[in-house]
XYZ file of C-alpha atoms in Angstrom:
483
model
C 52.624 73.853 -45.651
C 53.490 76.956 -43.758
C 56.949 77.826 -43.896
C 58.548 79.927 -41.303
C 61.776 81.887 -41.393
C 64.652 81.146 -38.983
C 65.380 84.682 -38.089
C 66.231 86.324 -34.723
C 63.122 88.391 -33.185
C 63.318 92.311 -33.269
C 62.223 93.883 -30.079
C 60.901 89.969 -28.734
C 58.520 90.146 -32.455
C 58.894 88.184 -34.404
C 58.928 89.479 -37.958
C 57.302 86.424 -40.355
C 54.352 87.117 -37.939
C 51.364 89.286 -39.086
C 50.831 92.455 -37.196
C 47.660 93.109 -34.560
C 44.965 93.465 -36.254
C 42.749 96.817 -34.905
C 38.859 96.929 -34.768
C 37.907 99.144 -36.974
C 36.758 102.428 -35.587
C 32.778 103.253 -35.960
C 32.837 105.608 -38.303
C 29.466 107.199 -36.920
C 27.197 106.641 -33.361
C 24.374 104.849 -35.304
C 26.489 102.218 -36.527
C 27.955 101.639 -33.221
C 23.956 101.595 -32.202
C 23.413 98.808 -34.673
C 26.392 96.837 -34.151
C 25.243 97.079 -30.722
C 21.344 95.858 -31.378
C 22.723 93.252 -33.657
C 25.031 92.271 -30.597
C 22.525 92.015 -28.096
C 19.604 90.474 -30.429
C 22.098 87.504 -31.262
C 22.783 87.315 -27.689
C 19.111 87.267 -26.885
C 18.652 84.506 -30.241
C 21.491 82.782 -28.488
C 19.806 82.791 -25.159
C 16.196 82.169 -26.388
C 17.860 79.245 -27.922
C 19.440 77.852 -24.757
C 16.292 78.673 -22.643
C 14.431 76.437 -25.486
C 16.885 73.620 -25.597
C 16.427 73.839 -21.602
C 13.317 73.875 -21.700
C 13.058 70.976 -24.278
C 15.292 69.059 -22.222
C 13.064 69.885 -18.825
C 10.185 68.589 -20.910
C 11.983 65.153 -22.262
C 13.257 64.672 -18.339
C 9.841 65.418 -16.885
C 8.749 62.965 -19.896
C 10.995 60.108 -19.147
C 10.368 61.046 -14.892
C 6.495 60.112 -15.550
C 7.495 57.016 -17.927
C 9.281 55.892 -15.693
C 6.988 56.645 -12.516
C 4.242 55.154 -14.280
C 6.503 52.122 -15.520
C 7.680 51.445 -12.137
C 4.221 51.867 -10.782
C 2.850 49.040 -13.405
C 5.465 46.869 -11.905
C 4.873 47.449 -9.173
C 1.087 46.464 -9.296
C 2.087 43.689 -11.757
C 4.554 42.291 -8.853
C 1.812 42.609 -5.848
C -0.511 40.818 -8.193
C 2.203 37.742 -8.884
C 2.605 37.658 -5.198
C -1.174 38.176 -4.448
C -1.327 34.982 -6.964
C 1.459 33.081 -5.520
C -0.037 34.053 -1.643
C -3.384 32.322 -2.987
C -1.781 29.827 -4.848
C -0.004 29.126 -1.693
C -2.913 29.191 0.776
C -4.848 26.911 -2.068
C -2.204 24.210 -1.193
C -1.724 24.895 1.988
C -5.292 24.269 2.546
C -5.428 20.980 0.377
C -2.412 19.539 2.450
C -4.277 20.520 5.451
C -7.028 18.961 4.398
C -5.761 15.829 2.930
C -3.368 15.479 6.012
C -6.611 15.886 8.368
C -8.454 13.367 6.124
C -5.678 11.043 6.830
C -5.101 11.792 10.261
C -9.053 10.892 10.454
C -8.775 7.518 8.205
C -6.323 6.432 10.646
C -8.829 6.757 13.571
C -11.980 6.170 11.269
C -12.393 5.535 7.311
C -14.331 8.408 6.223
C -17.964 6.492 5.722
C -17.660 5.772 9.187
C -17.394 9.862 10.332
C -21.109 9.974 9.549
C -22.154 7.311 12.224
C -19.324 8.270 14.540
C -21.144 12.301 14.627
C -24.659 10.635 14.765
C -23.569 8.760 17.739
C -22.026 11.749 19.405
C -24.667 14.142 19.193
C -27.365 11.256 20.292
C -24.917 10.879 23.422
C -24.200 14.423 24.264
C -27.960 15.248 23.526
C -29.382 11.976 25.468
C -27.019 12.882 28.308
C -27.525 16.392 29.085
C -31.382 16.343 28.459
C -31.529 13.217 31.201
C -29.238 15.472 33.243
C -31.178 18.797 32.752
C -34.210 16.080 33.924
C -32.775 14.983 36.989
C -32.456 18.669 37.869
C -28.620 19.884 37.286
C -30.281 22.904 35.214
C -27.181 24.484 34.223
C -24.158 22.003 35.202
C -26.177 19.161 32.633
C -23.969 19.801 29.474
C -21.010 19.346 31.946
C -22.291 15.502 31.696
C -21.228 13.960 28.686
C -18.591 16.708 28.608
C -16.714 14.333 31.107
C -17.829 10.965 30.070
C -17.832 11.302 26.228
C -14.926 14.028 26.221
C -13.287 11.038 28.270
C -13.498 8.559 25.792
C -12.527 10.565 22.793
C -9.763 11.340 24.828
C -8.565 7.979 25.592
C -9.865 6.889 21.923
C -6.974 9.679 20.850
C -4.397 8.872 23.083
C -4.780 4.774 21.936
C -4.589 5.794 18.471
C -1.651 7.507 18.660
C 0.220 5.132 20.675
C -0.766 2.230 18.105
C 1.090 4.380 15.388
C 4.154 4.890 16.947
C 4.244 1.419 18.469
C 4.026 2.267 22.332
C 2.063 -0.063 24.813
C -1.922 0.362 24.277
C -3.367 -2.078 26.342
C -4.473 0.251 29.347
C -5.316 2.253 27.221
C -7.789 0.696 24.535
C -9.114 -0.957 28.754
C -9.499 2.741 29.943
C -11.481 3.844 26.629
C -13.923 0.810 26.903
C -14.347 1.828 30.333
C -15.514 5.475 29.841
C -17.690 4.592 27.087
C -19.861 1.880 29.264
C -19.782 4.314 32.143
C -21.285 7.136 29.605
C -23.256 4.532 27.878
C -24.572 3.372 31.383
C -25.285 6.943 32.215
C -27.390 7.829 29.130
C -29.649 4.945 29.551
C -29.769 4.804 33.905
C -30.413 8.889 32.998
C -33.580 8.096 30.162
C -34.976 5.159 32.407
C -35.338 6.959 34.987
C -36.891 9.535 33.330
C -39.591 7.101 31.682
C -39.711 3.584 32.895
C -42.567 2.628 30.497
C -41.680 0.260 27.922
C -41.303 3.341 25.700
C -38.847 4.312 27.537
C -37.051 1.309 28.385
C -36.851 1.426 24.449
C -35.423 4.953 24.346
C -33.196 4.331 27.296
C -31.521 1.447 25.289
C -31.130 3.013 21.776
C -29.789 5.956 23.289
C -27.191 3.499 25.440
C -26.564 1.868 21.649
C -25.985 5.096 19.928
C -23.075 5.930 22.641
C -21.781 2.666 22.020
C -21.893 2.174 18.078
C -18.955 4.677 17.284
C -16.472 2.516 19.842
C -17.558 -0.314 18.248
C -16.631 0.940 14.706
C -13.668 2.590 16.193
C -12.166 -0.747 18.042
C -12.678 -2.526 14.828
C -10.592 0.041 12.495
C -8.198 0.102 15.036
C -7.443 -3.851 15.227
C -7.103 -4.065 11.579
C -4.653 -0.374 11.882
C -2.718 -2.248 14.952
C -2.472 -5.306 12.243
C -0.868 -3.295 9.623
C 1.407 -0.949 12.038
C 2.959 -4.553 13.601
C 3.358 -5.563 10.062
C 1.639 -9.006 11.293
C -1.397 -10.733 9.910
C -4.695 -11.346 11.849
C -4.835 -14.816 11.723
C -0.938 -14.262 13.255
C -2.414 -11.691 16.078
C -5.263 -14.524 16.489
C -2.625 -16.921 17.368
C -0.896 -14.948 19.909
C -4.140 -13.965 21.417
C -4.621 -17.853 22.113
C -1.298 -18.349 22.828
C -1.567 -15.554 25.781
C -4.551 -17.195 26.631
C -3.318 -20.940 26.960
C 0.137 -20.455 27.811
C 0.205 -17.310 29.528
C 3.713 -17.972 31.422
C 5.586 -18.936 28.290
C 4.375 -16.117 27.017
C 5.749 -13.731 29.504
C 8.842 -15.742 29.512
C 9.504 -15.159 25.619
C 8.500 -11.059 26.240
C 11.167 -11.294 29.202
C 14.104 -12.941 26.535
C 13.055 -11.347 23.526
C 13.587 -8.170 25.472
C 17.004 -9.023 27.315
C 18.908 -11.257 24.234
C 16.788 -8.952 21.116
C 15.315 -11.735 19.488
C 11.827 -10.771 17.784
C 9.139 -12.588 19.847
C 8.691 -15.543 17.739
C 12.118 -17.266 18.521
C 12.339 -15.638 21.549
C 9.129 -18.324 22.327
C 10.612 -21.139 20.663
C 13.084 -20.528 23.001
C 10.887 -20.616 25.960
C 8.968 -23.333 24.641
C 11.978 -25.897 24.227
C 13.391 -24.737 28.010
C 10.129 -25.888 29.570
C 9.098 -28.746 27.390
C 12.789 -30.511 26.324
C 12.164 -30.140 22.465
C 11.575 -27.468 19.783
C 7.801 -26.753 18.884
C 6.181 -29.180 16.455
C 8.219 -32.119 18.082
C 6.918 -34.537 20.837
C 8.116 -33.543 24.613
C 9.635 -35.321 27.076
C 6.190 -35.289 28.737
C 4.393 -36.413 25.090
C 7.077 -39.366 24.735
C 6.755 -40.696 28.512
C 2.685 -40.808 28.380
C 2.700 -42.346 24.487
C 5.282 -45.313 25.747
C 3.080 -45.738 29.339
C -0.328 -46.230 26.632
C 1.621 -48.964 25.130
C 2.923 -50.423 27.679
C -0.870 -50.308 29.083
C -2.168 -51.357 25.693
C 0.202 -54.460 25.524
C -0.711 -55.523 28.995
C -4.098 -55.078 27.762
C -4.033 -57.229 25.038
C -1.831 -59.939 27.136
C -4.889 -60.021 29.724
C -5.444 -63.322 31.233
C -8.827 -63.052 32.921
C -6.894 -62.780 36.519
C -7.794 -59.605 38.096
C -5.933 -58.260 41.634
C -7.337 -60.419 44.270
C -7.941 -63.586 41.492
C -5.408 -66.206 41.579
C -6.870 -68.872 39.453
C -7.877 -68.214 35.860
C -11.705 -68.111 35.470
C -12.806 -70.862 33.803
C -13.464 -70.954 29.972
C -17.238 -70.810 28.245
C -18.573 -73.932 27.730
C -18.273 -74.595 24.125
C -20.348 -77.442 22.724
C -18.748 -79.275 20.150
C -19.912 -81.375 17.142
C -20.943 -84.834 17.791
C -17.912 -86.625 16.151
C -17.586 -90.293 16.294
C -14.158 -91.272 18.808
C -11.639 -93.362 17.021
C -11.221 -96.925 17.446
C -8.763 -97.788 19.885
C -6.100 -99.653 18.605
C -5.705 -103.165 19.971
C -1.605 -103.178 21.854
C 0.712 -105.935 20.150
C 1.497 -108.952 22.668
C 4.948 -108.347 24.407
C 7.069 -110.974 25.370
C 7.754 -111.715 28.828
C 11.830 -110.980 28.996
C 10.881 -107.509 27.655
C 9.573 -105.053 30.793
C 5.721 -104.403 30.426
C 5.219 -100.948 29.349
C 2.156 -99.225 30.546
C 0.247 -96.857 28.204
C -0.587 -93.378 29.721
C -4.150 -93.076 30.433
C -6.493 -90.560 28.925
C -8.835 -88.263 30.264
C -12.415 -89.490 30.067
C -13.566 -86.557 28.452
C -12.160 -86.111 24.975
C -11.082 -82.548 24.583
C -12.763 -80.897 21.354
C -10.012 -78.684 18.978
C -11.034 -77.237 15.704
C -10.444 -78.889 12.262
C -11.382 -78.195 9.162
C -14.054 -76.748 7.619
C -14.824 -75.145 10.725
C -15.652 -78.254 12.940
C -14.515 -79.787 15.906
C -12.436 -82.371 16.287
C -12.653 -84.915 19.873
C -9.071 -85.374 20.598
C -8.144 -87.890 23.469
C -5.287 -85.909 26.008
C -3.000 -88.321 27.597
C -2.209 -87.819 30.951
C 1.584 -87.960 32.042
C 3.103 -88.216 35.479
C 4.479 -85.305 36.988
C 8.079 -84.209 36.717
C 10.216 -82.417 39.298
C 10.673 -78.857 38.932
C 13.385 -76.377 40.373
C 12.838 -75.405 43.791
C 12.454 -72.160 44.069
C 15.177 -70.267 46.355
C 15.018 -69.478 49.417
C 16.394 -66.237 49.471
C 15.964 -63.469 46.720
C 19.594 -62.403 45.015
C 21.216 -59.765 46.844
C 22.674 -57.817 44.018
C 20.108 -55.305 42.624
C 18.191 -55.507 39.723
C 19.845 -53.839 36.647
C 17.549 -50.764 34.947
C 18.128 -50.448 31.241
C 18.106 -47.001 29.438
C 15.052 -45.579 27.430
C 15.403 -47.678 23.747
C 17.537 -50.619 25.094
C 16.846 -53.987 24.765
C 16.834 -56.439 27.692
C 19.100 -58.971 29.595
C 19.012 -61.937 26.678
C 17.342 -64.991 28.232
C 19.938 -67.529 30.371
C 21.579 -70.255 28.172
C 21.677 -73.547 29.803
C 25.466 -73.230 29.244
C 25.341 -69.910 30.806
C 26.859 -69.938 34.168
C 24.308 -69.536 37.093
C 24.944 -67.674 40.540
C 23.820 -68.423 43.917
C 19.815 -68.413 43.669
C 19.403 -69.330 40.418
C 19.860 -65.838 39.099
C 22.020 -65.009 36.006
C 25.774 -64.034 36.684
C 26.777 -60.701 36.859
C 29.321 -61.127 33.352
C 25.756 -60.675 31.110
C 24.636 -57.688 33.036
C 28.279 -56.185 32.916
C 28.482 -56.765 28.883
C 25.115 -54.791 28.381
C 26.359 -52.050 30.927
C 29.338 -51.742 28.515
C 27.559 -51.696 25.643
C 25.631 -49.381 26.710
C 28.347 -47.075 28.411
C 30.264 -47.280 24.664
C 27.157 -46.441 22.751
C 26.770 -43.348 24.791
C 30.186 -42.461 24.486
C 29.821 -42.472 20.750
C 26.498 -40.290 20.820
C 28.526 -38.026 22.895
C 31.533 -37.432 20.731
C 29.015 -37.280 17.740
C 26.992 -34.196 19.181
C 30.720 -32.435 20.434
C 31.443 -33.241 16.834
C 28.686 -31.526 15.465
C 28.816 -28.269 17.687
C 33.024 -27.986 16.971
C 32.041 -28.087 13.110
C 29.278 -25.396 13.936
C 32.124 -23.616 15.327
C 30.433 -23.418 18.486
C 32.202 -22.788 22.467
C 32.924 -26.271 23.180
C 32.956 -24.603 26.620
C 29.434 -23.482 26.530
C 27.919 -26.021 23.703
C 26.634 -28.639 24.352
C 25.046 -28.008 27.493
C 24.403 -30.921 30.209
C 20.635 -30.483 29.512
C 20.671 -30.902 25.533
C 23.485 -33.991 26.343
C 20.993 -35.349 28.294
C 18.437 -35.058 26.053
C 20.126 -36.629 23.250
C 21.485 -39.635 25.424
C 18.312 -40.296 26.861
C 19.951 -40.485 30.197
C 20.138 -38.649 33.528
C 21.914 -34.733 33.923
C 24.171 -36.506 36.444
C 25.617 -39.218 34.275
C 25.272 -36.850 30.555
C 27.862 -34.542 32.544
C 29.599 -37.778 32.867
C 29.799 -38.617 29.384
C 30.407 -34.816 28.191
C 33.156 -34.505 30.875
C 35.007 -37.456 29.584
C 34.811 -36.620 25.724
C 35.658 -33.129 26.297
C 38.788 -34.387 28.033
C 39.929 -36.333 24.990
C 40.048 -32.870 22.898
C 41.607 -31.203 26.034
C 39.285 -29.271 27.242
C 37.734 -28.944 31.109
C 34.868 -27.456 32.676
């Protein structure tokens, strides 16, 4: 360690410090000639050597310039080929969606073993119809033939597909495209008959008319079963509404008409319709059904009571003739003598004719009828009762027969008090129907305002509108509530 004396500076130097040190003089001019060469050759080393390390360093940039040119250029091509390869990958699926989606688009309108006969078809048709064009002289305008009438019907084949998938009306449509395709079918064979009305032609003329036909018919038969599975229905289910249309066209329209105002699918919305029109739900007899099954057997029991009489008859046709076994007639028995205080009594006479009845064993039997005298009977009245004859409800019994204890009006008719009793039974039984069916829609939770209507009252009393709003009036009243 350097130690350094504390002492004032003479003449600002400081005296621990060493004196200047003086180059030393050359002592002659060739030494200050070498000293000079040595100076300027280790300058020129020293610069040789700083031109070389620039140079070097040049070199190593221009190196890692060219690496890195041709590195970036490698990537470069590396990165156009990934994207070349993801452009083709890219277009590879492209083109398979394309393709599947256009063979789908094309199973929807035709399964793809059906393409084959749909193109056969078209080119027979186009072909058939400009050639019988170009023959009837329309030189140049012929291929504008089946231009309209086929390019029609593919057209109208297009638009029907299409508005079976998304569920729009097709009717008119699927009409339209039948009627373009007999029009161009008509026109291809008219076109070839004319042409050649030999039986060779009348041939041609038809298979060329078939050809332009066969792809509608393969067409209209893909599309039912596509129209089957876009409704989601069955085609025993579009069967049935096809007859339904067919037998009951009105109830039809009248479902379409509440399924689209209430938005009820179509099936209740024609249950619906079907129990407004016919009084009952479908599956159960009608009104109409219960009226004609009760008038066949009321006909059938006055059938089966027949009597012989007919309308202008008023004696009952005589019986066959039966011949009876010869059976022997029973002694008569001989009378006991009477005495004379007692009155003579007078045995009724027979008829001469013994009347034959069966007996056993299948034979007949001679039986001897007495003849008595004739009684009196009851006049019959003048007049006819004036109060009016009493009409008893669907499923009621009738006025019991009179009692000969039974009080008797003027006439001989039965008193009113029998006829009033039934009315009130009747009235009461109704009353408790009623009150049932308001019980039933309250625990449905139902409007008792709205439910149960005069109609399905009636229906369940088996009475009139008039006298069901009656009834429903009155029980509604108990609970409080008016209409």
């Amino acid at each position: 360690m350097t130690t350094y004396s504390t002492e004032t500076p003479v003449n600002g130097h400081d005296p621990n410090e060493p004196p200047f040190a003086k180059a030393p003089l050359p002592s002659s001019r060739g030494q200050e000639r070498r000293a000079n060469l040595q100076a300027r050759r280790a300058e020129d080393r020293a610069d040789r050597r700083e031109e070389a390390e620039e140079k070097r360093r040049d070199r190593e940039h221009k190196r890692r310039l060219k690496t890195e040119a041709k590195n970036a250029k490698v990537s470069l091509a590396l990165q156009r080929k990934a994207e070349r390869q993801k452009m083709r990958a890219k277009a590879r699926k492209d083109r398979r969606a394309r393709l599947d989606a256009m063979v789908v688009r094309l199973s929807h309108h035709m399964p793809l073993w059906g393409l084959p006969v749909v193109l056969v078809s078209l080119v027979v048709g186009w072909t058939g119809q400009a050639g019988a064009a170009a023959h009837l002289g329309m030189s140049w305008t012929a291929p504008g033939v089946p231009v309209l009438t086929e390019g029609m019907t593919l057209t109208f084949a297009g638009l029907t597909g299409q508005a079976i998938e998304q569920k729009r009306p097709y009717r008119w449509l699927m009409r339209a495209t039948w009627t373009t395709a007999v029009v161009a079918a008509s026109i291809n064979g008219a076109g070839h008959l004319i042409e050649d009305s030999s039986a060779a032609g009348i041939y041609r003329a038809c298979a060329y008319a078939g050809a332009s036909l066969a792809a509608l018919i393969l067409w209209w038969v893909v599309m039912r079963s596509k129209r089957a599975a876009v409704s989601g229905r069955t085609a025993e289910d579009i069967a049935r509404w096809k007859r339904l249309r067919r037998r009951h066209p009105i109830l039809v329209r009248r479902a379409r008409r509440i399924a689209d105002n209430t938005g009820l699918d179509l099936d209740a919305a024609y249950a619906k319709a079907w129990e407004r029109a016919n009084g009952a739900a479908p599956g159960e007899p009608s009104i109409r059904e219960i009226r004609a099954s009760r008038r066949a057997s009321f006909r059938r029991a006055q059938a089966l009571a027949w009597d012989g009489r007919t309308r202008f008859s008023r004696t009952v046709p005589a019986p066959a003739a039966v011949v009876p076994t010869a059976v022997e007639p029973e002694p008569e028995t001989v009378p006991e003598p009477v005495a004379e205080d007692v009155p003579e009594v007078i045995p009724a006479p027979y008829l001469p004719v013994a009347l034959a009845v069966p007996g056993p064993d299948g034979q007949w039997i001679a039986h001897r009828v007495p003849v008595h005298p004739l009684t009196a009977s009851r006049g019959l009245a003048d007049t006819g009762s004036e109060t009016a004859t009493t009409r008893f409800p669907q499923g009621q019994e009738p006025l019991p027969a009179p009692s000969p204890d039974a009080p008797e009006a003027e006439g001989g008719t039965q008193s009113d008090e029998a006829q009033e009793q039934v009315r009130e039974k009747v009235a009461d039984d109704r009353l408790a129907k009623a009150r049932a069916l308001v019980d039933a829609a309250a625990e449905e939770g139902k409007n008792l305002k709205r439910h149960p209507s005069n109609r399905q009252m009636a229906r369940h009393l088996g009475c009139r509108p008039g006298t069901a709003r009656e009834f429903l009036t009155a029980v509604l009243a108990e609970r409080g509530i008016t209409r």
